[in-house]
XYZ file of C-alpha atoms in Angstrom:
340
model
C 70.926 44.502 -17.764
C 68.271 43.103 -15.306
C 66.528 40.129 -16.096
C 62.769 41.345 -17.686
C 60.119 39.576 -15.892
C 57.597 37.858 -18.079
C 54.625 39.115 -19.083
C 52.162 38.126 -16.716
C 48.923 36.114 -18.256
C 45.555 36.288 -16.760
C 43.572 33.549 -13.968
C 43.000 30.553 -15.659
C 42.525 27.046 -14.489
C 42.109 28.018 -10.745
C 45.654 29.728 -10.572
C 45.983 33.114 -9.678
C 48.614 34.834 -11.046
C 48.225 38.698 -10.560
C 48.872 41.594 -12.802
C 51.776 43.965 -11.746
C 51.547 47.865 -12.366
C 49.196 50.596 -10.767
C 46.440 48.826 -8.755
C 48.574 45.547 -8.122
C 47.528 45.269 -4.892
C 44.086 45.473 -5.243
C 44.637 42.878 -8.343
C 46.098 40.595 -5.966
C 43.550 40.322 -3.583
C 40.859 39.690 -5.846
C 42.894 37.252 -7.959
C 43.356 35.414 -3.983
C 39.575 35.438 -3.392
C 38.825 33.903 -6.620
C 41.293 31.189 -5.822
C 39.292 30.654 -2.433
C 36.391 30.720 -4.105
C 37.235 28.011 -6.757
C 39.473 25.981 -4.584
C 38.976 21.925 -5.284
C 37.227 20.186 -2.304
C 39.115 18.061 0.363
C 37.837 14.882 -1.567
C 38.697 16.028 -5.386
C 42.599 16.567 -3.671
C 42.988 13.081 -2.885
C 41.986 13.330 0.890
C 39.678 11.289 2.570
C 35.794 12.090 3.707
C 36.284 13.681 6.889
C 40.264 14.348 7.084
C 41.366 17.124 7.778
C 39.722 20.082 5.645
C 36.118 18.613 6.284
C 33.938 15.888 4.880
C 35.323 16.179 1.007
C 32.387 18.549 0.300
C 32.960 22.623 1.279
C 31.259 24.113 3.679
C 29.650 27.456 3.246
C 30.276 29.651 6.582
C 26.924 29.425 8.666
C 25.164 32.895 9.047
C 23.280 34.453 12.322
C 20.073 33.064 10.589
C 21.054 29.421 10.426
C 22.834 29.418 13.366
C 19.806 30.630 15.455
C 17.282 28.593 13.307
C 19.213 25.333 14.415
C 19.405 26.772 18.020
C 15.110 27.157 17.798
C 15.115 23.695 16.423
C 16.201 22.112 19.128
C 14.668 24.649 21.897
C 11.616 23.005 23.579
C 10.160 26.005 24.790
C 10.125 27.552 21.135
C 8.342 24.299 19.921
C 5.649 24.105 22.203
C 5.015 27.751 21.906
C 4.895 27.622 18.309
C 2.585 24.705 18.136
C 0.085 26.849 20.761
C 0.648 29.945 18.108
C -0.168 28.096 15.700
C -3.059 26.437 16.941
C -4.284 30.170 17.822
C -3.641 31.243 14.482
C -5.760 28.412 12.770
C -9.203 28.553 15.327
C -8.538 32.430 14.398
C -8.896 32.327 10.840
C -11.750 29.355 11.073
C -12.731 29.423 14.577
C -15.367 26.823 13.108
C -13.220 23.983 12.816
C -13.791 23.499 16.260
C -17.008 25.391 17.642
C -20.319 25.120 15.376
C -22.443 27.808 17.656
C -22.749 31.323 17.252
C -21.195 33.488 19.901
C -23.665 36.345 19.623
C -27.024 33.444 20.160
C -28.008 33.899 23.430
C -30.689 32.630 25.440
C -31.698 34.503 28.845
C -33.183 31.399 29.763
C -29.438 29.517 30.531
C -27.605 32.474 31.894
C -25.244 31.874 34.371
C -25.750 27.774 33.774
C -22.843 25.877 34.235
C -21.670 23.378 31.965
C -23.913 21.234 29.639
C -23.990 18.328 26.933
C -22.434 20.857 23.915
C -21.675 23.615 25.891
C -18.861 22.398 27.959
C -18.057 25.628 29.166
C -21.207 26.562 30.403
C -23.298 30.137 29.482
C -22.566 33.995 30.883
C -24.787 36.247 32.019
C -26.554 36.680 29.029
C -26.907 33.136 28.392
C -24.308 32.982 25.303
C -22.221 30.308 25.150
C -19.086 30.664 26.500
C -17.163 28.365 24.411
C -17.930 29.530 21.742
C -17.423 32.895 22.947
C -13.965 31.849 24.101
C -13.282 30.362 20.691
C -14.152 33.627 18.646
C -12.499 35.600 20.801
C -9.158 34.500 19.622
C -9.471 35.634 16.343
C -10.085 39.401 17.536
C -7.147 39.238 20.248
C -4.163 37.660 17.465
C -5.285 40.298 15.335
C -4.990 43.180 17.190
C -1.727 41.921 18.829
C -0.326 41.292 15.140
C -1.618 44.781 13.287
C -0.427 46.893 16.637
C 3.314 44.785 16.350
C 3.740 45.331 12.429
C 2.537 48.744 12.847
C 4.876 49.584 15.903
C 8.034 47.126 13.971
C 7.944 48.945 10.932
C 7.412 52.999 12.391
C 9.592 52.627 14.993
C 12.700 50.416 13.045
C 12.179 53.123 10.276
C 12.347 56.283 12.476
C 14.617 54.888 14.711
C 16.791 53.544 12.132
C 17.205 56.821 9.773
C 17.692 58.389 13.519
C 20.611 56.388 14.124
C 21.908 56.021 10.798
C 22.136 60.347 9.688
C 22.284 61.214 13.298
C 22.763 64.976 14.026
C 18.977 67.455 14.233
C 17.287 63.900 13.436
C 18.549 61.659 15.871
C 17.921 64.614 18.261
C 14.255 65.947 17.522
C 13.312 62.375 17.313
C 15.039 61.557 20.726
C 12.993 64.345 22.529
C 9.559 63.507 20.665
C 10.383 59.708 22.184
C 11.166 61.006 25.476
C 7.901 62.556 25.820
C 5.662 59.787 24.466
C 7.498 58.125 27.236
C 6.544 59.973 29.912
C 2.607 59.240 28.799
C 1.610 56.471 30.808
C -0.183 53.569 28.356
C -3.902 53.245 30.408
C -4.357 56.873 31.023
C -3.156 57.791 27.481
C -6.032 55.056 26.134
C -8.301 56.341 29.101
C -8.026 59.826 27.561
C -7.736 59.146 24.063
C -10.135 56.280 23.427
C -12.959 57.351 25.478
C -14.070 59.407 22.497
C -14.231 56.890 20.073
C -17.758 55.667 19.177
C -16.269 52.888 17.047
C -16.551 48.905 17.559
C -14.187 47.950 15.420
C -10.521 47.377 16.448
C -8.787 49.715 14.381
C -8.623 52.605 16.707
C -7.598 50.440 19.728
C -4.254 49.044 16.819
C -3.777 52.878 15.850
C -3.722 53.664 19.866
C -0.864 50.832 20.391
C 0.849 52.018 17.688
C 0.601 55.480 18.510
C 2.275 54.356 22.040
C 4.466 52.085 21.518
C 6.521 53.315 18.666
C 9.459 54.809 20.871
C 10.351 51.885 22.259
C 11.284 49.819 19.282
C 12.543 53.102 17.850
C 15.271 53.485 20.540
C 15.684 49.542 20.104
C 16.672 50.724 16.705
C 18.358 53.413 16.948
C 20.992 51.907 18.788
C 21.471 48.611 17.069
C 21.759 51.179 13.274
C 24.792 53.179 15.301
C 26.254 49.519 16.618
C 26.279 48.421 13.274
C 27.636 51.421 11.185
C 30.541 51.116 12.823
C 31.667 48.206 11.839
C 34.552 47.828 9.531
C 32.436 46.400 6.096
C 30.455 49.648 6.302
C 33.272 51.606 6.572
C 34.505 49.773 3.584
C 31.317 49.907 1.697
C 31.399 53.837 2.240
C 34.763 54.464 1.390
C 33.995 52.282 -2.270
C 31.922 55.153 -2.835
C 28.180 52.837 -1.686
C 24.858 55.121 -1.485
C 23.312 55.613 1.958
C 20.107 53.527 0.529
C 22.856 50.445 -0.328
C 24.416 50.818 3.106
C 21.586 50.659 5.135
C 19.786 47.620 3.138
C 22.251 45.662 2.346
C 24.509 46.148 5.178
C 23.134 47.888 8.410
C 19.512 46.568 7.967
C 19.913 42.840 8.521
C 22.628 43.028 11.163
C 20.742 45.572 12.665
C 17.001 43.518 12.962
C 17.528 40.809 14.780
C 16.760 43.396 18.594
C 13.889 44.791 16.706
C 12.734 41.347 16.534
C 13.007 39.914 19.609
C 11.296 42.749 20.773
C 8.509 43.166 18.514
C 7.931 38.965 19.126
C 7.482 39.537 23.286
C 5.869 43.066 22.747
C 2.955 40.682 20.714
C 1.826 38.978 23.660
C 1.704 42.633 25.901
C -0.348 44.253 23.217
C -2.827 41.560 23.623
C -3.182 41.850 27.245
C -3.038 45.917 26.584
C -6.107 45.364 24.908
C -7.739 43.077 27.242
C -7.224 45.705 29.814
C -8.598 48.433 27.730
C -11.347 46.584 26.705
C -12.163 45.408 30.512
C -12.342 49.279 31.516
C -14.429 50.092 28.593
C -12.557 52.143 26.769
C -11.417 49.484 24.096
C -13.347 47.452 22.082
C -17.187 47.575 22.561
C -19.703 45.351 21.884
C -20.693 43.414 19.623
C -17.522 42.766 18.935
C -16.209 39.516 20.643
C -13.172 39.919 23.032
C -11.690 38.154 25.355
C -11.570 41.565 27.568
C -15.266 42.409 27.122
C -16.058 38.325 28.246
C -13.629 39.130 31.555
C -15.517 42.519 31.872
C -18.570 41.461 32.158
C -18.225 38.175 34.268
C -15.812 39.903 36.918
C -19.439 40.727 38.728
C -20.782 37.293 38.926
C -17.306 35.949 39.483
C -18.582 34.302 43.226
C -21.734 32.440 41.477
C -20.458 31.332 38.670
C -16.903 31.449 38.279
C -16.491 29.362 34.751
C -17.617 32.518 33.076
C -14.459 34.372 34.567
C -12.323 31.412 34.034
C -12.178 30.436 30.372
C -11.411 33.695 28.781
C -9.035 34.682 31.429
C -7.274 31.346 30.794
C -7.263 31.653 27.342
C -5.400 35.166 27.639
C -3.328 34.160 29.627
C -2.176 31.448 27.813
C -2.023 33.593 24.314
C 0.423 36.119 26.076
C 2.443 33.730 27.634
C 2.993 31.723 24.356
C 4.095 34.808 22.599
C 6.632 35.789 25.521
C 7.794 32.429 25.346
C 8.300 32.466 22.034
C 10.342 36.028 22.040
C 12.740 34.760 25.317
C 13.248 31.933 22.915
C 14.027 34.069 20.011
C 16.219 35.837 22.135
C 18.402 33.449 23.280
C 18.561 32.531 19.681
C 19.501 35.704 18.193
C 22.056 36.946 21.323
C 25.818 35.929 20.948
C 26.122 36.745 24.353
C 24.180 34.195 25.525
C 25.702 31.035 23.477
């Protein structure tokens, strides 16, 4: 008679020793990946720091996220537009730290006066100070840029996701309803739809933006859920019987974010200068509310007698939105395999 094996005993001590019978296979491989898992380090196996398995210490595989965090590290252009983001950020939340006055005092007296002791940037037309002015009108320009990007991140990556994800009458109702908020250019649409409001607070200039500029990060979306459904651990997942809720958060969703990001990061700094340029035709926000667009507006007439009111406010846009689109190109090249 044949030899009977022996009875096989369960993984102990880091050996795996796999049960035979229905399922073996599947036995096997798990019994293999809790050997990997609990395999001794280089240095506990007699072999020096740095030989040929590593330094004596394992090493966890390095995800997209570390990888690209070490990549912004040592990028100088994401440093020094971080440090100006942040130094937005602060003067927005307590634009005091740094200017005492009070942009709405004005004094008729000093319009148009160039620069003085404590008023280095000199006074506008109605004799307000334009540093201060300048200073203030950070906080309203950061916020609308970062309300109109959270707004637009999370509609469009949740439309555009489900689109791309279930597919079929979805992904195609929601494909015409972006194709024709497309063809809506972004001024005329806030000539038109703006022009109504009465209100001078920023919230229906963010709802505008978001209104807008949904499609594009839904598409953005859209095709990064359909790139990453295909890939062979959600087939897996699906075919171990994994809800469509499991699949798409812990599988699709955070392979899937990282275009919705860069996106969202350079769209920050155009949403700004969208609502510069609304507020310059008078359409966005309206006085008293301090913007950097209402500041440009209004000193674009005197802009041959005194310039400095023009200046400042256009300088300080301009450096907000290039900061931001610095920081997404740097993001970018971050997040992007292709471009290692």
């Amino acid at each position: 008679m044949p030899e009977q094996p022996e009875p096989l005993e369960s993984y102990e001590e880091g050996q795996a020793i796999a049960p035979t019978g229905a399922g073996g296979a599947s036995d096997l491989a798990t019994a293999e990946g809790e050997t990997l898992e609990q395999r001794p380090s280089a240095a506990a196996g007699g072999l020096a720091p740095g030989g040929p398995l590593g330094t004596g210490t394992d090493k966890k595989p390095r995800s997209l996220w570390s990888d690209a965090w070490r990549d912004l590290r040592r990028n100088p252009i994401f440093i020094i537009s971080s440090l100006v983001i942040l130094f937005l950020v602060v003067i927005s939340i307590w634009p005091q730290l740094i200017a005492s006055g009070d942009p709405l005092d004005c004094d008729l007296s000093k319009a148009q006066e160039g620069s003085q002791p404590g008023h280095p940037f000199g006074f506008n037309g109605q004799g307000c100070d334009v540093y201060t002015r300048t200073v203030y009108g950070a906080r309203t320009s950061v916020t609308v840029g970062v309300l109109a990007t959270l707004g637009v991140a999370v509609l469009g990556g949740i439309l555009g996701g489900l689109a791309g994800f279930f597919g079929g009458a979805w992904d195609g109702v929601l494909s015409r309803i972006t194709d024709v908020f497309f063809a809506i250019p972004v001024v005329l649409g806030g000539l038109v739809l703006l022009s109504v409001v009465t209100s001078s607070t920023v919230w229906p200039v963010i709802g505008f933006m978001v209104l807008l500029g949904w499609p594009q990060l839904s598409r953005i979306a859209r095709g990064s859920v359909i790139t990453a459904k295909q890939n062979d651990y959600v087939q897996a997942a699906r075919a171990l019987g994994a809800s469509n809720s499991r699949m798409m958060l812990r599988h699709i969703a955070p392979n899937a974010i990282a275009p919705v990001i860069v996106v969202a990061t350079i769209a920050l700094g155009t949403y700004i200068a969208l609502e510069a340029t609304l507020s310059y035709l008078g359409v966005g926000l309206k006085p008293p509310t301090v913007s950097w667009g209402i500041d440009i507006s209004s000193a674009s007439q005197y802009i041959r007698n005194a310039p400095h009111m023009l200046l400042w406010p256009a300088g300080a846009l301009a450096i907000t939105v290039l900061a931001f689109i610095m920081l997404g190109d740097a993001v970018r090249d971050a997040l992007d395999p292709k471009l290692r």
